mmCIF file of C-alpha atoms in Angstrom:
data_model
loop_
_atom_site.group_PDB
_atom_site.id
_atom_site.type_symbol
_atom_site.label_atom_id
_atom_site.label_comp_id
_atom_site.label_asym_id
_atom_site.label_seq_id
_atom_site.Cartn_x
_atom_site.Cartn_y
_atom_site.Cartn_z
ATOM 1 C CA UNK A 9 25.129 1.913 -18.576
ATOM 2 C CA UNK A 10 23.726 -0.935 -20.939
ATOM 3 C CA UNK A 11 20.041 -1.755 -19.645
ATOM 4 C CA UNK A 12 19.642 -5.396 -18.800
ATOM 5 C CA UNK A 13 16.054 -7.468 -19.663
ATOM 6 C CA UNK A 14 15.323 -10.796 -18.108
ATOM 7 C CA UNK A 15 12.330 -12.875 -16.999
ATOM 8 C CA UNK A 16 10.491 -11.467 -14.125
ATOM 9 C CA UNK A 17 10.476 -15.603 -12.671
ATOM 10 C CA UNK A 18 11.100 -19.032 -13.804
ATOM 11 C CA UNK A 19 9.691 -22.339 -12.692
ATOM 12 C CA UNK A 20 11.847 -25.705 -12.487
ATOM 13 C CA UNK A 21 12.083 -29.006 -10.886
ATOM 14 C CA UNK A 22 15.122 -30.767 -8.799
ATOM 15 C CA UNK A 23 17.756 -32.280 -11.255
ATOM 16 C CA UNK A 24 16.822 -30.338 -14.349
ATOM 17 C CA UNK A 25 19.166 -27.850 -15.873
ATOM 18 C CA UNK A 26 17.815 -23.996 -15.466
ATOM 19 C CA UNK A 27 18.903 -21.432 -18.197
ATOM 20 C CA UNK A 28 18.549 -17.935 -17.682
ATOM 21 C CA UNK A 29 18.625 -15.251 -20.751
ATOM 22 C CA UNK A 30 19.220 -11.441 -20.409
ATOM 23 C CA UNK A 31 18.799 -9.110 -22.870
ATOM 24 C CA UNK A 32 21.513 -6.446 -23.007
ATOM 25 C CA UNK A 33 21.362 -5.187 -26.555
ATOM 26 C CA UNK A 34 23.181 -1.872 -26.171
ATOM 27 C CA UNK A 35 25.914 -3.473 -24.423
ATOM 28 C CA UNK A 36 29.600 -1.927 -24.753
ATOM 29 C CA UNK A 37 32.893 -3.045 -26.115
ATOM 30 C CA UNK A 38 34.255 -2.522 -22.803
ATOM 31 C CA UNK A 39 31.127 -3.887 -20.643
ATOM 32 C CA UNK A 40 31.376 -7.210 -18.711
ATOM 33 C CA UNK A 41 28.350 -9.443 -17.843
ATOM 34 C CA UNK A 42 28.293 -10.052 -14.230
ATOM 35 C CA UNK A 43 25.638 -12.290 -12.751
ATOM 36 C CA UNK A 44 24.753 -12.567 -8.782
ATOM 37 C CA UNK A 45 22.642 -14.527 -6.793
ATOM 38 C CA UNK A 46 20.521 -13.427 -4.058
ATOM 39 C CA UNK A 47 18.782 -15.222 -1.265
ATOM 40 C CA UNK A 48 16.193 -14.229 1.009
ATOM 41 C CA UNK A 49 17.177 -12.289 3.997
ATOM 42 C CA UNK A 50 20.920 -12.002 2.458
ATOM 43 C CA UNK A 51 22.876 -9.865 0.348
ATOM 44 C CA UNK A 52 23.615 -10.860 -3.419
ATOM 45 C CA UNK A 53 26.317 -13.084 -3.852
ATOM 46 C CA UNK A 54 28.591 -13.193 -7.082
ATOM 47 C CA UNK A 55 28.417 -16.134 -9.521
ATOM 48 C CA UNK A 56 29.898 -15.738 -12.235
ATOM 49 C CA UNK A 57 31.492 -13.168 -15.018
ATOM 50 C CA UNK A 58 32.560 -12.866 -18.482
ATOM 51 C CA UNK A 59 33.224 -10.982 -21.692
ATOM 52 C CA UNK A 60 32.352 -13.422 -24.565
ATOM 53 C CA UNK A 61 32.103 -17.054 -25.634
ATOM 54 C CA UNK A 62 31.983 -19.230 -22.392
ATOM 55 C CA UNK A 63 32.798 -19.239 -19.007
ATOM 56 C CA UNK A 64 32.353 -21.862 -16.552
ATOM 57 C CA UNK A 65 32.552 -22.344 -13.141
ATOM 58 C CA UNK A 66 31.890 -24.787 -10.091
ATOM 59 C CA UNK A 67 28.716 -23.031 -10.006
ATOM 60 C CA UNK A 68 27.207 -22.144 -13.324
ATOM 61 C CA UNK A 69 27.996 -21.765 -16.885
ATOM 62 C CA UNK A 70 27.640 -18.308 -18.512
ATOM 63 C CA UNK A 71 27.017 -18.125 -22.443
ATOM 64 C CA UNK A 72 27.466 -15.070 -24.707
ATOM 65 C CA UNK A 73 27.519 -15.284 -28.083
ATOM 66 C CA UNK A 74 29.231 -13.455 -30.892
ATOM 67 C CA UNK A 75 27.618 -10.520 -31.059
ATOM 68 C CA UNK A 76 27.030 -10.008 -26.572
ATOM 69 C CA UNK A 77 23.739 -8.530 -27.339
ATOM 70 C CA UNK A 78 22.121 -11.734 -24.978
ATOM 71 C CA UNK A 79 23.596 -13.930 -22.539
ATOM 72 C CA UNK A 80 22.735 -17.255 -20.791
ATOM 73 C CA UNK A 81 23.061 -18.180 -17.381
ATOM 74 C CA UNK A 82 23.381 -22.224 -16.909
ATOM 75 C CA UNK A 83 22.818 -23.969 -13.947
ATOM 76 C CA UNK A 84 23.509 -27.767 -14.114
ATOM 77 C CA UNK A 85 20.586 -30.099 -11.581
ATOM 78 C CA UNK A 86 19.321 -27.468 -10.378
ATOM 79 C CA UNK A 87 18.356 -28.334 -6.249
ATOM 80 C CA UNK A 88 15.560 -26.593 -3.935
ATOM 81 C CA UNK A 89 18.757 -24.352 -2.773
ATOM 82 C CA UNK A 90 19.228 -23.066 -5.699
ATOM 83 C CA UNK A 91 15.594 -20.788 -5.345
ATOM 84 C CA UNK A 92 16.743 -17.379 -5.310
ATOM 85 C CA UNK A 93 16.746 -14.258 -7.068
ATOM 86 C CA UNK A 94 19.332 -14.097 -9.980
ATOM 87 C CA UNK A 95 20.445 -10.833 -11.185
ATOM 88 C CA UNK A 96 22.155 -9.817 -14.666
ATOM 89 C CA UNK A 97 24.256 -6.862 -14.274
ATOM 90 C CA UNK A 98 26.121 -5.222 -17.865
ATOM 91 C CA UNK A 99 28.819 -2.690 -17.518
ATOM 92 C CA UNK A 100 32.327 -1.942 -17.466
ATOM 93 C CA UNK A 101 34.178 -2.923 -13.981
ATOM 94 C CA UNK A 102 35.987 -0.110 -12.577
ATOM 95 C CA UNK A 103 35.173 2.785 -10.025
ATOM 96 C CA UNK A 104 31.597 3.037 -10.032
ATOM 97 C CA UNK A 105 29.217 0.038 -9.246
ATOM 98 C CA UNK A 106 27.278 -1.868 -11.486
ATOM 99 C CA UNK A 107 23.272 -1.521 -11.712
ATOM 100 C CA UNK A 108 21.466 -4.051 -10.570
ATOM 101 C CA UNK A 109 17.754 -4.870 -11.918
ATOM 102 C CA UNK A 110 14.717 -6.495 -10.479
ATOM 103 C CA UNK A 111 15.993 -9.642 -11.419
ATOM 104 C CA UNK A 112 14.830 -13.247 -12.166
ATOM 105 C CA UNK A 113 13.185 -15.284 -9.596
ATOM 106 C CA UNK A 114 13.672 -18.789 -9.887
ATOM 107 C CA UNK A 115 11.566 -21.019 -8.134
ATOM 108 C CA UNK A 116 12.990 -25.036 -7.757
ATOM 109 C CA UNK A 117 10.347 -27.767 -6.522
ATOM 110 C CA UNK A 118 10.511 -31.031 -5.726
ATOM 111 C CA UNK B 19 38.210 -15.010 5.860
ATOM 112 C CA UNK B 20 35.342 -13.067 7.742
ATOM 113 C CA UNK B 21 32.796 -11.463 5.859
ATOM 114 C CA UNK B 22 31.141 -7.597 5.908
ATOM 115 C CA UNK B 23 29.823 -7.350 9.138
ATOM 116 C CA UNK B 24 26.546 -5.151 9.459
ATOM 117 C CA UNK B 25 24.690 -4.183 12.829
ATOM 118 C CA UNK B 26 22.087 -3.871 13.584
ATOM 119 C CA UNK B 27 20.205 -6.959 12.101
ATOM 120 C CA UNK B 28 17.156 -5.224 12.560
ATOM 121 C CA UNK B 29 15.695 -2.311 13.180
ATOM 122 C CA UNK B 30 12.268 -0.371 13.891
ATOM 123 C CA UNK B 31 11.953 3.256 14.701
ATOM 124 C CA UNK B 32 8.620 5.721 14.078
ATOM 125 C CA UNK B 33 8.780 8.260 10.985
ATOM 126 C CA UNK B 34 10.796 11.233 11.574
ATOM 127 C CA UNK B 35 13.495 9.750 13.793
ATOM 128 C CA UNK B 36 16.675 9.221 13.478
ATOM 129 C CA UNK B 37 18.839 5.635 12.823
ATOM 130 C CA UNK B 38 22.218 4.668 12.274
ATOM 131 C CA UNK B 39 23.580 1.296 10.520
ATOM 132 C CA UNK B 40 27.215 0.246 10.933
ATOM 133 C CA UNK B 41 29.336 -1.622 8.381
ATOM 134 C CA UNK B 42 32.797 -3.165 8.524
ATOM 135 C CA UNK B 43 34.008 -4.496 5.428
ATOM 136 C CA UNK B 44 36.575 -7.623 5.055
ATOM 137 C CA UNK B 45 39.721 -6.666 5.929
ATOM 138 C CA UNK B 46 42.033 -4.779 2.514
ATOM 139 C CA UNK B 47 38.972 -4.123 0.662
ATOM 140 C CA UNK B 48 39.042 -0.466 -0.500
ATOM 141 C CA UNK B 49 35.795 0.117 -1.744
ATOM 142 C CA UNK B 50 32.813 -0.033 0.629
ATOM 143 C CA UNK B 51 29.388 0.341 -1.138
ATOM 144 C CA UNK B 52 25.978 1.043 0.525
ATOM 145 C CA UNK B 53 22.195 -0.203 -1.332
ATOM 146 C CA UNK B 54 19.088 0.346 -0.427
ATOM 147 C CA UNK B 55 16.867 -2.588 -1.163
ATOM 148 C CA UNK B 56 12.763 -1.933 -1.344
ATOM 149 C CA UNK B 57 11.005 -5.179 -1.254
ATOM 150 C CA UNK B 58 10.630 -7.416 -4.869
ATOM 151 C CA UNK B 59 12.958 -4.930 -6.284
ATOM 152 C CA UNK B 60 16.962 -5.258 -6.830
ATOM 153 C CA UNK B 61 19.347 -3.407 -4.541
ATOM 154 C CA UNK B 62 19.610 0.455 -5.863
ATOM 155 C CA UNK B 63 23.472 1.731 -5.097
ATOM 156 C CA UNK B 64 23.234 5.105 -2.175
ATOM 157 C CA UNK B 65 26.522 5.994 -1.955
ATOM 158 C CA UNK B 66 30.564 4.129 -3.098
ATOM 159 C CA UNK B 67 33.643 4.858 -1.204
ATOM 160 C CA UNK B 68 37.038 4.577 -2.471
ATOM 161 C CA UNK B 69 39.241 4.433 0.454
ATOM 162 C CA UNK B 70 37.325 7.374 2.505
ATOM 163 C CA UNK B 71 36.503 9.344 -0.264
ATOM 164 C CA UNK B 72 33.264 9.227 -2.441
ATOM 165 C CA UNK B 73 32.970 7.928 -5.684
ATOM 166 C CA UNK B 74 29.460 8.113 -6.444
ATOM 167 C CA UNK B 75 26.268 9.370 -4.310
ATOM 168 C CA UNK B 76 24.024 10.460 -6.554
ATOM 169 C CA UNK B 77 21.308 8.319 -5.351
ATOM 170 C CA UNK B 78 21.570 9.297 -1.885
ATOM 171 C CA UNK B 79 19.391 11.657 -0.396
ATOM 172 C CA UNK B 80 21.364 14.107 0.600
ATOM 173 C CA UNK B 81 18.112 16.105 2.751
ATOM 174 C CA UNK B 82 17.832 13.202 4.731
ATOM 175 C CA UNK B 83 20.631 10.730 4.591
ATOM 176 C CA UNK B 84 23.950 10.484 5.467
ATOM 177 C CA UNK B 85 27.361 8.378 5.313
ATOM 178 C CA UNK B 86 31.160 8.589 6.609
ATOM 179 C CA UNK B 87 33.871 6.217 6.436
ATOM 180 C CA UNK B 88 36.303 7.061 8.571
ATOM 181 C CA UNK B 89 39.992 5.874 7.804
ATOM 182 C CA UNK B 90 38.895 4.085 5.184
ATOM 183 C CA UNK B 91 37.555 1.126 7.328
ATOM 184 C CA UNK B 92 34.483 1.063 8.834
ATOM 185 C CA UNK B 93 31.335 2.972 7.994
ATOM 186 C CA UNK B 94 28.061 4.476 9.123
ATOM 187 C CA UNK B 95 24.850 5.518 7.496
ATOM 188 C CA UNK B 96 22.575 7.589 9.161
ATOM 189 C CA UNK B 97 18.530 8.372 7.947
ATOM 190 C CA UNK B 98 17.473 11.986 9.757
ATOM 191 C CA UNK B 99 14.608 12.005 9.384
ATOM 192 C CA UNK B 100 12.991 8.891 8.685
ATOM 193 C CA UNK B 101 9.990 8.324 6.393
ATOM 194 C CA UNK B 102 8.134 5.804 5.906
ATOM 195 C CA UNK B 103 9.292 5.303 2.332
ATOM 196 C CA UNK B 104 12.620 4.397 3.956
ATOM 197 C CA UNK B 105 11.345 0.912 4.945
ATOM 198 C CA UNK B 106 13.544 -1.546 3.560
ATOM 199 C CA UNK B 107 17.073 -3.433 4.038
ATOM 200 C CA UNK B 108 20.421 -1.709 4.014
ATOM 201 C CA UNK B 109 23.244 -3.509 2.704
ATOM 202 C CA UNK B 110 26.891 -2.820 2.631
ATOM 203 C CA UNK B 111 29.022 -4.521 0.330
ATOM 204 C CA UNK B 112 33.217 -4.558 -0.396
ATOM 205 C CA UNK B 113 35.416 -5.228 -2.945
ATOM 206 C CA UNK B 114 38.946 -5.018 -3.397
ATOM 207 C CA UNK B 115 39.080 -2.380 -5.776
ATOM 208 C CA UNK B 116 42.457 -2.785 -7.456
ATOM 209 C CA UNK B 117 44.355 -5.330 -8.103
ATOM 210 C CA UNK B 118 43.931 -9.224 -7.983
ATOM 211 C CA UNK B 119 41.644 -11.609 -10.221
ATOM 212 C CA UNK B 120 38.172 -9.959 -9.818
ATOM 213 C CA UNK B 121 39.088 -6.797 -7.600
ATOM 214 C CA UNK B 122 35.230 -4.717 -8.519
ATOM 215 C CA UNK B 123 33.007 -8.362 -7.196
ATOM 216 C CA UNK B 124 31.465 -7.194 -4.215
ATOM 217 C CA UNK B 125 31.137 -9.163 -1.022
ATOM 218 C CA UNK B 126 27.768 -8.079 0.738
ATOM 219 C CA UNK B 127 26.846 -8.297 4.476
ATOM 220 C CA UNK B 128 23.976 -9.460 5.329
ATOM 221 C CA UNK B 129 21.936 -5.983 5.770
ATOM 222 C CA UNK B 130 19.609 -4.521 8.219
ATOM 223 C CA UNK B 131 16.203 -4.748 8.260
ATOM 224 C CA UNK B 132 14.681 -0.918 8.589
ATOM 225 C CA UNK B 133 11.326 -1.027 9.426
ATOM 226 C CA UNK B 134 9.385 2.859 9.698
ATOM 227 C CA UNK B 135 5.783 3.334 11.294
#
């Protein structure tokens, strides 16, 4: 499985757009990015996913460039709900579960 | 839709008893995964099912813990012995796996807090 590097935390305001970068630089041919969000006292939720270029949802954006060694997770104006923990997770999809990390904790203020 | 249902919320229990979480996953979903999630760190996988069989518990251990799925629905893990170094939250998690537009992305419950003195 490819191992996954991304900031420990990350500070931000209300309104401001919050990009988050993971390092995956043994990633696969075959392996798909997969980010998830986590709050406290619940389980990880699933944000978004993709292979290469971009991908965008009503949620995030997710940016991987030509050679998927990095990716970037986007999130437009950020709000105080959108503190969590968000986790980068490399690997192909299929029968055995993805590995998750320790994740980047990101911190919105007012 | 209703999501993975886990029970107990919470739990505390001394070292060297025994405990017991229950999970029902959403309704179709034939993978049922159970983590084990230590405070500050991410969730570490214990055991996959595929229908009622295993697909991968080689993080589980097998000295001490234990999991079923019976008719490929629900699901119990069970710590015998506890230790203290089991202190942490249990969560189960679903996913279609087959078919559909994202069949592996897991739906998680909301776990149970296990808390050994």
């Amino acid at each position: 499985l490819a191992k996954t590097t991304q900031p420990i935390s990350m500070d931000s305001y209300e309104g401001q757009e919050v990009n988050i970068t993971c390092s995956h630089n043994n990633i696969a041919t075959n392996d798909y990015i997969t980010w998830y969000q986590q709050f406290p006292s619940q389980g990880p939720r699933f944000i978004i996913q993709g292979y290469k270029t971009k991908v965008t949802n009503e949620v995030a954006s997710l940016f991987i460039p030509a050679d998927r060694k990095s990716s970037t997770l986007s999130l437009p104006r950020v709000s105080l709900s959108d503190t969590a923990v968000y986790y980068c997770l490399v690997g192909r999809e299929g029968r055995r579960a993805l590995t998750f990390g320790s994740g980047t904790r990101l911190q919105v203020q007012p | 839709e209703a999501g993975v249902a886990q029970s107990p919320r919470y739990k505390i229990i001394e070292k060297r008893q025994s405990v017991a979480f229950w999970c029902n996953p959403i309704s179709g979903h034939a993978t049922l995964y159970w983590y084990q999630q230590i405070l500050g760190q991410g969730p570490k996988l214990l055991i996959q099912f595929q229908n009622n069989g295993v697909v991968d518990d080689s993080q589980l251990p097998k000295d001490r813990f234990s999991a079923e799925r019976l008719k490929g629905v629900d699901s119990t893990l069970k710590i015998q012995p506890a230790k203290l170094e089991d202190s942490a939250v249990y969560l189960c998690a679903s996913s279609l796996g087959t078919g559909g537009d994202a069949p592996y992305e897991q739906y998680f419950g909301p776990g149970t807090r296990l808390t050994v003195t």
